[in-house]
Amino acid sequence: MGQHTCCNQQKVKRGLWSPEEDEKLITYITTHGYGCWSEVPDKAGLQRSGKSCRLRWINYLRPDIRRGRFSPDEEKLIINLHAAVGNRWAHIASRLPGRTDNEIKNSWNSWIKKKLKNPSQLHSTNTTSSNKNPHHHHHQQQQIQSRFTYNTTKQQHEIFNSQDFGAKPQVQQESLCYSPNSFVFGTTCSLETIAYGGHATSRAISTSSLFQDTLSLTSEFWQTHEQQKHEAQTSGMNSNYLPPLIESIEPPMEIPSVCRTNNILDVSGQMGRNQLNEWEVETQQYCPSYLIWDQDTSPFIGDDLLAPTTSDTEELLSSFPS
DNA sequence: AAGGATGCCAACCGCCCAAGA
DNA sequence: ATCTTGGGCGGTTGGCATCCT
Protein backbone atom coordinates (compact mmCIF):
# COMPACT_ATOMS: atom_id res chain seq x y z
CA MET A 1 0.00 0.00 0.00
CA GLY A 2 1.28 3.36 -0.92
CA GLN A 3 4.16 1.76 -2.75
CA HIS A 4 4.82 3.11 -6.15
CA THR A 5 5.46 0.76 -8.97
CA CYS A 6 8.83 2.41 -9.31
CA CYS A 7 9.56 1.46 -5.70
CA ASN A 8 8.80 -2.21 -6.24
CA GLN A 9 11.65 -2.68 -8.61
CA GLN A 10 14.09 -5.39 -7.65
CA LYS A 11 17.65 -4.50 -6.72
CA VAL A 12 16.59 -1.14 -5.40
CA LYS A 13 19.25 -0.03 -3.01
CA ARG A 14 18.28 1.59 0.25
CA GLY A 15 19.96 3.36 3.08
CA LEU A 16 22.64 6.00 2.98
CA TRP A 17 23.77 7.37 -0.31
CA SER A 18 27.39 6.92 -1.32
CA PRO A 19 29.41 9.81 -2.78
CA GLU A 20 29.43 7.95 -6.11
CA GLU A 21 25.65 7.79 -6.17
CA ASP A 22 25.43 11.45 -5.29
CA GLU A 23 27.81 12.25 -8.11
CA LYS A 24 25.72 10.28 -10.60
CA LEU A 25 22.53 11.98 -9.53
CA ILE A 26 24.05 15.45 -9.60
CA THR A 27 25.57 14.85 -13.00
CA TYR A 28 22.33 13.56 -14.42
CA ILE A 29 20.09 16.27 -13.04
CA THR A 30 22.38 19.17 -13.83
CA THR A 31 22.61 17.84 -17.39
CA HIS A 32 19.06 16.74 -18.05
CA GLY A 33 16.92 18.27 -15.33
CA TYR A 34 14.68 16.24 -13.08
CA GLY A 35 11.60 15.84 -15.30
CA CYS A 36 10.07 12.47 -14.42
CA TRP A 37 11.60 11.11 -11.26
CA SER A 38 10.65 7.53 -12.01
CA GLU A 39 12.93 7.63 -15.02
CA VAL A 40 15.84 9.22 -13.22
CA PRO A 41 17.31 6.05 -11.62
CA ASP A 42 17.52 4.19 -14.92
CA LYS A 43 18.86 7.10 -16.88
CA ALA A 44 21.30 8.09 -14.19
CA GLY A 45 22.48 4.53 -13.67
CA LEU A 46 21.31 4.33 -10.09
CA GLN A 47 19.79 1.36 -8.30
CA ARG A 48 17.46 3.56 -6.35
CA SER A 49 13.78 4.33 -6.52
CA GLY A 50 12.72 7.50 -8.22
CA LYS A 51 11.27 8.60 -4.97
CA SER A 52 14.55 8.12 -3.19
CA CYS A 53 16.34 10.10 -5.89
CA ARG A 54 13.87 12.92 -5.56
CA LEU A 55 14.25 13.00 -1.80
CA ARG A 56 18.02 12.93 -1.98
CA TRP A 57 18.03 15.77 -4.46
CA ILE A 58 15.52 17.92 -2.61
CA ASN A 59 16.91 17.41 0.85
CA TYR A 60 20.60 17.24 0.21
CA LEU A 61 22.01 17.75 -3.28
CA ARG A 62 20.15 20.79 -4.52
CA PRO A 63 22.69 23.52 -5.25
CA ASP A 64 20.57 26.23 -3.68
CA ILE A 65 20.32 24.42 -0.40
CA ARG A 66 21.48 26.14 2.74
CA ARG A 67 23.02 23.95 5.38
CA GLY A 68 24.12 24.45 8.93
CA ARG A 69 22.39 25.69 12.00
CA PHE A 70 19.34 27.84 11.78
CA SER A 71 19.97 31.44 12.62
CA PRO A 72 17.97 32.91 15.50
CA ASP A 73 15.97 34.88 12.97
CA GLU A 74 15.19 31.73 11.05
CA GLU A 75 14.16 30.04 14.26
CA LYS A 76 11.89 32.93 15.05
CA LEU A 77 10.41 32.76 11.60
CA ILE A 78 9.80 29.05 11.94
CA ILE A 79 8.09 29.56 15.25
CA ASN A 80 5.89 32.26 13.78
CA LEU A 81 5.00 30.24 10.74
CA HIS A 82 4.39 27.12 12.76
CA ALA A 83 2.05 29.09 14.94
CA ALA A 84 0.17 30.11 11.85
CA VAL A 85 0.06 26.93 9.82
CA GLY A 86 0.95 24.12 12.23
CA ASN A 87 2.94 21.12 11.03
CA ARG A 88 2.81 22.11 7.41
CA TRP A 89 6.53 21.82 6.98
CA ALA A 90 6.57 22.22 3.25
CA HIS A 91 4.64 25.44 3.57
CA ILE A 92 7.03 26.71 6.20
CA ALA A 93 10.00 25.65 4.11
CA SER A 94 8.62 27.54 1.14
CA ARG A 95 9.14 30.72 3.14
CA LEU A 96 12.72 29.83 3.96
CA PRO A 97 14.51 29.51 0.63
CA GLY A 98 17.31 27.00 0.80
CA ARG A 99 15.86 25.18 3.78
CA THR A 100 14.02 21.90 3.42
CA ASP A 101 10.85 20.75 5.04
CA ASN A 102 12.74 17.79 6.43
CA GLU A 103 15.36 20.01 8.01
CA ILE A 104 12.76 22.27 9.56
CA LYS A 105 10.75 19.30 10.77
CA ASN A 106 13.81 17.72 12.35
CA SER A 107 14.75 20.98 13.92
CA TRP A 108 11.31 21.52 15.33
CA ASN A 109 11.21 18.02 16.76
CA SER A 110 14.51 18.68 18.46
CA TRP A 111 13.06 21.74 20.10
CA ILE A 112 10.12 19.76 21.36
CA LYS A 113 12.41 17.16 22.83
CA LYS A 114 14.41 19.88 24.52
CA LYS A 115 11.25 21.47 25.71
CA LEU A 116 10.06 18.20 27.22
CA LYS A 117 13.28 17.83 29.15
CA ASN A 118 13.77 21.44 30.08
CA PRO A 119 11.10 24.01 29.31
CA SER A 120 13.48 26.91 29.93
CA GLN A 121 15.70 25.77 27.08
CA LEU A 122 13.23 26.81 24.48
CA HIS A 123 13.39 30.26 25.84
CA SER A 124 17.13 30.54 25.52
CA THR A 125 17.10 28.93 22.12
CA ASN A 126 14.87 31.52 20.60
CA THR A 127 15.96 34.76 22.12
CA THR A 128 19.59 34.76 21.22
CA SER A 129 19.32 37.43 18.61
CA SER A 130 16.84 39.65 20.29
CA ASN A 131 17.33 42.54 22.55
CA LYS A 132 18.12 41.96 26.17
CA ASN A 133 15.23 43.93 27.45
CA PRO A 134 13.66 41.63 30.04
CA HIS A 135 10.25 42.98 29.15
CA HIS A 136 10.66 42.00 25.54
CA HIS A 137 12.34 38.81 26.62
CA HIS A 138 9.46 37.85 28.81
CA HIS A 139 6.94 38.69 26.15
CA GLN A 140 8.70 36.68 23.51
CA GLN A 141 8.81 33.67 25.77
CA GLN A 142 5.12 33.99 26.41
CA GLN A 143 4.47 34.26 22.72
CA ILE A 144 6.40 31.11 22.09
CA GLN A 145 4.58 29.35 24.89
CA SER A 146 1.18 30.51 23.79
CA ARG A 147 1.91 29.47 20.26
CA PHE A 148 2.32 25.91 21.42
CA THR A 149 -1.40 25.84 21.91
CA TYR A 150 -1.86 25.54 18.18
CA ASN A 151 -0.13 22.21 18.07
CA THR A 152 -2.42 19.31 17.69
CA THR A 153 -0.62 16.26 18.93
CA LYS A 154 -1.27 14.93 22.37
CA GLN A 155 2.36 15.30 23.29
CA GLN A 156 2.34 18.94 22.32
CA HIS A 157 -0.82 19.58 24.29
CA GLU A 158 0.87 18.03 27.26
CA ILE A 159 3.78 20.38 26.79
CA PHE A 160 1.44 23.28 26.79
CA ASN A 161 -0.54 22.06 29.75
CA SER A 162 2.65 21.63 31.73
CA GLN A 163 3.17 25.37 31.48
CA ASP A 164 0.40 25.81 34.04
CA PHE A 165 -0.89 28.91 32.38
CA GLY A 166 -4.45 28.52 33.44
CA ALA A 167 -7.02 26.32 31.96
CA LYS A 168 -9.27 28.48 29.87
CA PRO A 169 -8.34 29.69 26.44
CA GLN A 170 -8.82 33.39 26.27
CA VAL A 171 -8.76 36.22 23.86
CA GLN A 172 -5.46 36.31 22.06
CA GLN A 173 -3.58 39.53 22.40
CA GLU A 174 -2.45 39.30 18.85
CA SER A 175 -4.57 41.52 16.76
CA LEU A 176 -3.11 41.52 13.32
CA CYS A 177 -5.19 43.70 11.14
CA TYR A 178 -5.13 44.11 7.43
CA SER A 179 -7.74 46.63 6.65
CA PRO A 180 -9.70 49.27 8.45
CA ASN A 181 -12.66 46.96 8.10
CA SER A 182 -11.20 43.70 9.27
CA PHE A 183 -9.39 42.58 12.37
CA VAL A 184 -7.93 39.24 13.24
CA PHE A 185 -7.95 37.77 16.68
CA GLY A 186 -6.19 34.64 17.74
CA THR A 187 -8.10 32.75 20.37
CA THR A 188 -5.48 30.50 21.78
CA CYS A 189 -3.53 32.48 24.33
CA SER A 190 -3.53 31.92 28.02
CA LEU A 191 -4.83 33.74 31.02
CA GLU A 192 -1.33 34.51 32.09
CA THR A 193 -0.54 36.00 28.73
CA ILE A 194 -3.56 38.20 28.95
CA ALA A 195 -2.78 39.07 32.53
CA TYR A 196 0.74 39.98 31.58
CA GLY A 197 1.05 43.52 32.79
CA GLY A 198 -2.34 44.38 31.44
CA HIS A 199 -0.57 46.52 28.87
CA ALA A 200 -2.53 45.82 25.78
CA THR A 201 -0.73 48.47 23.82
CA SER A 202 2.75 47.20 24.51
CA ARG A 203 1.59 43.69 23.77
CA ALA A 204 0.29 44.81 20.43
CA ILE A 205 3.55 46.56 19.66
CA SER A 206 5.60 43.51 20.52
CA THR A 207 3.40 41.34 18.40
CA SER A 208 3.68 43.81 15.60
CA SER A 209 7.45 43.93 15.74
CA LEU A 210 7.67 40.17 15.79
CA PHE A 211 5.37 39.92 12.82
CA GLN A 212 7.26 42.61 10.99
CA ASP A 213 10.51 40.78 11.72
CA THR A 214 9.03 37.75 10.08
CA LEU A 215 8.11 39.66 7.01
CA SER A 216 11.37 41.52 6.68
CA LEU A 217 13.17 38.22 7.00
CA THR A 218 11.17 36.57 4.27
CA SER A 219 11.61 39.67 2.16
CA GLU A 220 15.35 39.42 2.60
CA PHE A 221 15.37 35.76 1.64
CA TRP A 222 13.15 36.46 -1.27
CA GLN A 223 15.38 39.23 -2.54
CA THR A 224 18.39 36.94 -2.29
CA HIS A 225 16.49 34.24 -4.07
CA GLU A 226 15.39 36.60 -6.82
CA GLN A 227 18.89 38.02 -7.15
CA GLN A 228 20.29 34.52 -7.52
CA LYS A 229 17.67 33.73 -10.11
CA HIS A 230 18.38 36.93 -11.98
CA GLU A 231 22.11 36.27 -11.97
CA ALA A 232 21.51 32.79 -13.29
CA GLN A 233 19.33 34.10 -16.07
CA THR A 234 21.73 36.82 -17.10
CA SER A 235 24.85 34.69 -16.94
CA GLY A 236 23.55 31.83 -19.06
CA MET A 237 23.05 28.20 -18.20
CA ASN A 238 26.44 27.47 -16.68
CA SER A 239 25.22 28.70 -13.34
CA ASN A 240 24.45 26.22 -10.62
CA TYR A 241 21.10 27.82 -10.17
CA LEU A 242 18.16 25.54 -10.71
CA PRO A 243 14.58 26.57 -10.28
CA PRO A 244 13.24 25.76 -6.85
CA LEU A 245 11.33 22.54 -6.59
CA ILE A 246 8.91 24.20 -4.30
CA GLU A 247 7.15 26.39 -6.76
CA SER A 248 5.07 27.98 -4.09
CA ILE A 249 7.94 30.20 -3.02
CA GLU A 250 6.45 33.59 -3.35
CA PRO A 251 7.38 37.04 -2.28
CA PRO A 252 5.89 37.77 1.09
CA MET A 253 2.67 39.70 1.19
CA GLU A 254 3.30 43.38 1.24
CA ILE A 255 2.55 44.75 4.67
CA PRO A 256 0.83 48.05 4.65
CA SER A 257 1.68 50.76 7.10
CA VAL A 258 0.61 50.08 10.61
CA CYS A 259 -1.08 52.41 12.97
CA ARG A 260 -2.70 51.71 16.25
CA THR A 261 -6.22 52.32 17.34
CA ASN A 262 -6.46 51.63 21.04
CA ASN A 263 -4.90 48.23 21.52
CA ILE A 264 -5.74 47.02 18.06
CA LEU A 265 -3.34 47.23 15.21
CA ASP A 266 -4.97 48.89 12.29
CA VAL A 267 -3.47 48.42 8.90
CA SER A 268 -5.04 51.03 6.78
CA GLY A 269 -6.73 49.87 3.68
CA GLN A 270 -4.11 49.23 1.11
CA MET A 271 -5.77 46.02 0.08
CA GLY A 272 -8.62 45.93 -2.30
CA ARG A 273 -11.78 44.23 -1.18
CA ASN A 274 -11.21 41.22 -3.40
CA GLN A 275 -7.63 40.90 -2.23
CA LEU A 276 -8.83 41.18 1.32
CA ASN A 277 -11.45 38.50 0.83
CA GLU A 278 -8.85 36.17 -0.63
CA TRP A 279 -6.59 36.87 2.27
CA GLU A 280 -9.34 36.19 4.78
CA VAL A 281 -10.17 32.87 3.19
CA GLU A 282 -6.52 31.86 3.20
CA THR A 283 -6.00 33.01 6.75
CA GLN A 284 -8.98 31.11 8.02
CA GLN A 285 -7.83 28.04 6.20
CA TYR A 286 -4.33 28.20 7.61
CA CYS A 287 -5.11 29.82 10.91
CA PRO A 288 -8.29 28.31 12.25
CA SER A 289 -7.46 29.74 15.64
CA TYR A 290 -7.85 33.26 14.32
CA LEU A 291 -11.13 35.03 14.15
CA ILE A 292 -11.52 37.53 11.42
CA TRP A 293 -13.79 40.35 12.36
CA ASP A 294 -15.21 42.12 9.41
CA GLN A 295 -16.52 45.54 10.19
CA ASP A 296 -18.89 45.31 7.27
CA THR A 297 -20.80 42.59 9.03
CA SER A 298 -20.00 43.37 12.62
CA PRO A 299 -22.18 45.22 15.09
CA PHE A 300 -19.53 47.94 15.34
CA ILE A 301 -20.58 49.99 12.41
CA GLY A 302 -19.83 53.63 12.34
CA ASP A 303 -17.13 56.14 11.64
CA ASP A 304 -16.21 56.59 15.26
CA LEU A 305 -15.47 52.97 15.88
CA LEU A 306 -12.89 51.72 13.48
CA ALA A 307 -11.57 49.11 15.80
CA PRO A 308 -12.97 47.34 18.79
CA THR A 309 -11.61 48.12 22.19
CA THR A 310 -10.34 45.42 24.51
CA SER A 311 -13.72 44.99 26.14
CA ASP A 312 -15.41 45.04 22.78
CA THR A 313 -13.06 42.39 21.59
CA GLU A 314 -13.80 40.19 24.56
CA GLU A 315 -17.51 40.75 24.13
CA LEU A 316 -17.23 39.92 20.49
CA LEU A 317 -15.37 36.74 21.23
CA SER A 318 -17.47 35.69 24.17
CA SER A 319 -20.01 34.09 21.91
CA PHE A 320 -17.35 32.27 19.95
CA PRO A 321 -17.06 28.60 20.87
CA SER A 322 -13.83 27.92 22.71
C1' DA B 1 38.37 3.92 28.81
C1' DA B 2 34.00 1.85 28.15
C1' DG B 3 29.33 1.50 27.68
C1' DG B 4 24.85 3.40 27.96
C1' DA B 5 21.91 7.48 27.05
C1' DT B 6 20.68 11.06 24.23
C1' DG B 7 20.49 14.03 20.18
C1' DC B 8 20.55 14.77 15.44
C1' DC B 9 19.35 14.02 10.89
C1' DA B 10 19.09 11.33 6.51
C1' DA B 11 16.08 8.31 4.69
C1' DC B 12 11.99 5.64 4.45
C1' DC B 13 6.93 4.73 4.89
C1' DG B 14 2.27 5.43 4.12
C1' DC B 15 -1.07 8.25 2.65
C1' DC B 16 -3.22 11.83 -0.20
C1' DC B 17 -4.07 14.21 -4.34
C1' DA B 18 -3.99 15.57 -9.11
C1' DA B 19 -3.41 14.49 -13.83
C1' DG B 20 -4.02 11.67 -17.53
C1' DA B 21 -5.50 7.43 -19.81
C1' DA C 1 -16.64 7.83 -13.93
C1' DT C 2 -12.94 4.95 -12.73
C1' DC C 3 -8.31 3.43 -12.54
C1' DT C 4 -3.37 4.12 -12.73
C1' DT C 5 0.61 6.63 -12.00
C1' DG C 6 3.69 9.86 -10.08
C1' DG C 7 4.66 13.75 -7.07
C1' DG C 8 4.30 15.67 -2.65
C1' DC C 9 3.79 15.75 2.23
C1' DG C 10 3.92 14.62 7.25
C1' DG C 11 5.19 11.11 10.44
C1' DT C 12 8.47 7.85 11.83
C1' DT C 13 12.63 5.12 12.05
C1' DG C 14 17.37 3.82 12.31
C1' DG C 15 22.08 4.74 12.53
C1' DC C 16 25.82 7.62 13.61
C1' DA C 17 27.89 11.09 16.71
C1' DT C 18 28.31 13.08 20.97
C1' DC C 19 27.65 13.36 25.79
C1' DC C 20 27.49 11.56 30.30
C1' DT C 21 28.41 8.49 34.05
XYZ file of C-alpha atoms (C1' of nucleotides) in Angstrom:
364
model
C 0.000 0.000 0.000
C 1.280 3.356 -0.920
C 4.162 1.757 -2.747
C 4.824 3.112 -6.151
C 5.465 0.763 -8.974
C 8.831 2.407 -9.308
C 9.561 1.456 -5.699
C 8.803 -2.206 -6.242
C 11.654 -2.684 -8.606
C 14.086 -5.392 -7.650
C 17.649 -4.500 -6.721
C 16.590 -1.143 -5.398
C 19.251 -0.028 -3.015
C 18.278 1.586 0.251
C 19.962 3.356 3.076
C 22.636 6.003 2.983
C 23.766 7.371 -0.307
C 27.391 6.919 -1.320
C 29.414 9.808 -2.779
C 29.433 7.951 -6.108
C 25.653 7.788 -6.170
C 25.432 11.449 -5.288
C 27.807 12.250 -8.110
C 25.717 10.284 -10.598
C 22.528 11.976 -9.530
C 24.049 15.447 -9.602
C 25.568 14.846 -13.004
C 22.329 13.559 -14.421
C 20.089 16.266 -13.043
C 22.377 19.172 -13.834
C 22.612 17.840 -17.386
C 19.059 16.739 -18.047
C 16.920 18.274 -15.327
C 14.680 16.244 -13.081
C 11.598 15.839 -15.297
C 10.066 12.474 -14.420
C 11.601 11.106 -11.261
C 10.649 7.526 -12.008
C 12.928 7.627 -15.019
C 15.845 9.221 -13.223
C 17.311 6.050 -11.618
C 17.522 4.190 -14.921
C 18.859 7.096 -16.876
C 21.302 8.092 -14.185
C 22.485 4.534 -13.668
C 21.312 4.333 -10.093
C 19.795 1.358 -8.299
C 17.456 3.557 -6.350
C 13.785 4.328 -6.517
C 12.719 7.502 -8.222
C 11.270 8.604 -4.973
C 14.554 8.116 -3.190
C 16.340 10.102 -5.894
C 13.869 12.920 -5.563
C 14.254 12.999 -1.798
C 18.017 12.930 -1.984
C 18.031 15.773 -4.457
C 15.524 17.921 -2.608
C 16.911 17.412 0.854
C 20.604 17.236 0.207
C 22.012 17.752 -3.275
C 20.155 20.793 -4.523
C 22.687 23.519 -5.250
C 20.570 26.231 -3.681
C 20.323 24.416 -0.401
C 21.484 26.139 2.745
C 23.019 23.947 5.381
C 24.120 24.447 8.932
C 22.388 25.686 12.004
C 19.335 27.842 11.783
C 19.972 31.444 12.625
C 17.975 32.915 15.503
C 15.968 34.880 12.970
C 15.194 31.734 11.047
C 14.156 30.036 14.264
C 11.889 32.927 15.053
C 10.409 32.762 11.598
C 9.803 29.049 11.935
C 8.094 29.562 15.255
C 5.885 32.261 13.780
C 4.998 30.238 10.742
C 4.395 27.117 12.764
C 2.050 29.094 14.945
C 0.170 30.114 11.851
C 0.065 26.927 9.824
C 0.947 24.116 12.230
C 2.936 21.122 11.031
C 2.810 22.107 7.406
C 6.532 21.817 6.982
C 6.566 22.223 3.247
C 4.637 25.438 3.566
C 7.025 26.706 6.203
C 10.005 25.650 4.107
C 8.624 27.538 1.138
C 9.135 30.721 3.143
C 12.718 29.829 3.959
C 14.512 29.513 0.627
C 17.306 26.996 0.799
C 15.856 25.180 3.778
C 14.024 21.898 3.415
C 10.851 20.751 5.042
C 12.745 17.791 6.432
C 15.358 20.006 8.015
C 12.758 22.269 9.557
C 10.753 19.302 10.774
C 13.814 17.722 12.354
C 14.752 20.984 13.924
C 11.308 21.516 15.329
C 11.208 18.016 16.761
C 14.512 18.675 18.456
C 13.055 21.743 20.096
C 10.117 19.765 21.363
C 12.405 17.159 22.825
C 14.412 19.880 24.516
C 11.249 21.472 25.711
C 10.064 18.205 27.220
C 13.278 17.833 29.155
C 13.772 21.443 30.082
C 11.102 24.014 29.307
C 13.483 26.910 29.934
C 15.701 25.773 27.083
C 13.227 26.813 24.475
C 13.390 30.264 25.844
C 17.129 30.542 25.516
C 17.098 28.934 22.118
C 14.872 31.524 20.596
C 15.957 34.755 22.116
C 19.593 34.758 21.215
C 19.320 37.435 18.605
C 16.842 39.645 20.289
C 17.327 42.543 22.552
C 18.120 41.961 26.169
C 15.226 43.933 27.455
C 13.657 41.628 30.040
C 10.252 42.985 29.149
C 10.656 42.000 25.541
C 12.340 38.814 26.618
C 9.455 37.852 28.807
C 6.941 38.694 26.151
C 8.697 36.676 23.508
C 8.809 33.667 25.773
C 5.123 33.993 26.410
C 4.470 34.257 22.724
C 6.400 31.109 22.094
C 4.584 29.347 24.886
C 1.180 30.514 23.789
C 1.908 29.466 20.256
C 2.320 25.906 21.416
C -1.398 25.840 21.908
C -1.862 25.541 18.184
C -0.135 22.210 18.069
C -2.416 19.315 17.689
C -0.616 16.257 18.931
C -1.272 14.928 22.375
C 2.356 15.302 23.288
C 2.335 18.937 22.317
C -0.818 19.579 24.294
C 0.865 18.030 27.259
C 3.783 20.384 26.792
C 1.436 23.280 26.792
C -0.543 22.059 29.752
C 2.647 21.630 31.733
C 3.169 25.374 31.481
C 0.401 25.806 34.044
C -0.891 28.914 32.376
C -4.449 28.524 33.445
C -7.019 26.324 31.956
C -9.274 28.478 29.869
C -8.340 29.689 26.438
C -8.818 33.388 26.273
C -8.764 36.220 23.857
C -5.458 36.309 22.058
C -3.579 39.533 22.404
C -2.453 39.303 18.852
C -4.571 41.522 16.760
C -3.111 41.524 13.318
C -5.187 43.701 11.137
C -5.132 44.110 7.426
C -7.741 46.632 6.654
C -9.701 49.270 8.452
C -12.656 46.958 8.102
C -11.203 43.700 9.274
C -9.395 42.584 12.368
C -7.934 39.244 13.241
C -7.945 37.768 16.677
C -6.185 34.638 17.741
C -8.101 32.751 20.374
C -5.481 30.501 21.783
C -3.534 32.484 24.326
C -3.526 31.924 28.023
C -4.833 33.742 31.022
C -1.329 34.507 32.088
C -0.542 35.999 28.735
C -3.558 38.204 28.952
C -2.785 39.065 32.526
C 0.743 39.983 31.584
C 1.051 43.524 32.789
C -2.343 44.376 31.436
C -0.572 46.520 28.872
C -2.528 45.821 25.780
C -0.727 48.473 23.822
C 2.745 47.205 24.513
C 1.594 43.690 23.772
C 0.295 44.805 20.428
C 3.551 46.561 19.657
C 5.599 43.512 20.517
C 3.398 41.345 18.397
C 3.683 43.814 15.600
C 7.450 43.928 15.739
C 7.674 40.167 15.790
C 5.375 39.921 12.822
C 7.259 42.610 10.988
C 10.510 40.776 11.721
C 9.027 37.752 10.085
C 8.106 39.660 7.006
C 11.367 41.518 6.681
C 13.174 38.222 7.001
C 11.171 36.565 4.268
C 11.606 39.665 2.159
C 15.345 39.422 2.598
C 15.369 35.763 1.645
C 13.149 36.458 -1.267
C 15.380 39.229 -2.538
C 18.391 36.942 -2.288
C 16.495 34.241 -4.066
C 15.388 36.601 -6.819
C 18.885 38.015 -7.152
C 20.292 34.516 -7.520
C 17.667 33.730 -10.107
C 18.383 36.933 -11.982
C 22.113 36.267 -11.971
C 21.513 32.795 -13.286
C 19.328 34.097 -16.067
C 21.729 36.818 -17.102
C 24.852 34.690 -16.945
C 23.554 31.831 -19.059
C 23.050 28.197 -18.202
C 26.443 27.473 -16.678
C 25.219 28.700 -13.341
C 24.451 26.222 -10.624
C 21.103 27.821 -10.172
C 18.161 25.545 -10.709
C 14.582 26.569 -10.284
C 13.237 25.763 -6.850
C 11.334 22.539 -6.593
C 8.910 24.203 -4.303
C 7.148 26.389 -6.763
C 5.069 27.980 -4.086
C 7.943 30.195 -3.024
C 6.454 33.588 -3.355
C 7.377 37.042 -2.279
C 5.889 37.772 1.095
C 2.673 39.696 1.187
C 3.296 43.384 1.242
C 2.550 44.752 4.671
C 0.834 48.054 4.651
C 1.684 50.764 7.097
C 0.612 50.076 10.606
C -1.076 52.412 12.967
C -2.702 51.709 16.252
C -6.225 52.318 17.342
C -6.456 51.634 21.044
C -4.897 48.232 21.521
C -5.745 47.021 18.056
C -3.341 47.229 15.209
C -4.972 48.890 12.285
C -3.466 48.421 8.904
C -5.042 51.027 6.777
C -6.728 49.872 3.680
C -4.115 49.234 1.112
C -5.766 46.016 0.077
C -8.621 45.934 -2.301
C -11.776 44.226 -1.177
C -11.212 41.222 -3.396
C -7.626 40.898 -2.230
C -8.826 41.178 1.324
C -11.453 38.500 0.831
C -8.854 36.170 -0.630
C -6.587 36.868 2.271
C -9.345 36.187 4.781
C -10.172 32.870 3.185
C -6.524 31.864 3.203
C -5.995 33.013 6.751
C -8.985 31.110 8.024
C -7.828 28.040 6.199
C -4.331 28.198 7.610
C -5.114 29.823 10.915
C -8.287 28.311 12.252
C -7.458 29.739 15.644
C -7.854 33.256 14.319
C -11.131 35.030 14.155
C -11.520 37.535 11.420
C -13.794 40.353 12.362
C -15.211 42.122 9.411
C -16.519 45.544 10.187
C -18.892 45.308 7.271
C -20.799 42.588 9.027
C -19.997 43.372 12.615
C -22.183 45.216 15.089
C -19.534 47.944 15.337
C -20.576 49.993 12.411
C -19.826 53.629 12.342
C -17.135 56.137 11.640
C -16.207 56.592 15.257
C -15.471 52.967 15.879
C -12.889 51.722 13.476
C -11.574 49.110 15.797
C -12.967 47.344 18.789
C -11.612 48.119 22.193
C -10.338 45.419 24.512
C -13.722 44.985 26.139
C -15.415 45.040 22.775
C -13.058 42.385 21.594
C -13.800 40.187 24.558
C -17.507 40.749 24.125
C -17.226 39.920 20.485
C -15.371 36.738 21.231
C -17.467 35.695 24.174
C -20.012 34.090 21.906
C -17.349 32.265 19.945
C -17.055 28.596 20.873
C -13.825 27.918 22.713
C 38.366 3.917 28.807
C 34.003 1.851 28.146
C 29.335 1.503 27.683
C 24.847 3.399 27.958
C 21.909 7.475 27.055
C 20.680 11.055 24.230
C 20.489 14.027 20.178
C 20.554 14.767 15.443
C 19.349 14.021 10.888
C 19.092 11.333 6.507
C 16.076 8.305 4.687
C 11.987 5.638 4.446
C 6.935 4.734 4.886
C 2.272 5.429 4.125
C -1.067 8.251 2.653
C -3.219 11.826 -0.196
C -4.066 14.214 -4.340
C -3.991 15.570 -9.110
C -3.414 14.494 -13.833
C -4.022 11.667 -17.528
C -5.505 7.426 -19.813
C -16.637 7.833 -13.925
C -12.936 4.953 -12.732
C -8.313 3.429 -12.542
C -3.371 4.122 -12.726
C 0.612 6.635 -12.000
C 3.690 9.859 -10.078
C 4.663 13.750 -7.075
C 4.301 15.668 -2.648
C 3.789 15.747 2.225
C 3.917 14.625 7.250
C 5.190 11.108 10.445
C 8.470 7.847 11.835
C 12.630 5.120 12.053
C 17.370 3.817 12.310
C 22.082 4.738 12.533
C 25.820 7.625 13.614
C 27.891 11.089 16.713
C 28.313 13.082 20.973
C 27.650 13.361 25.789
C 27.489 11.563 30.298
C 28.407 8.494 34.046
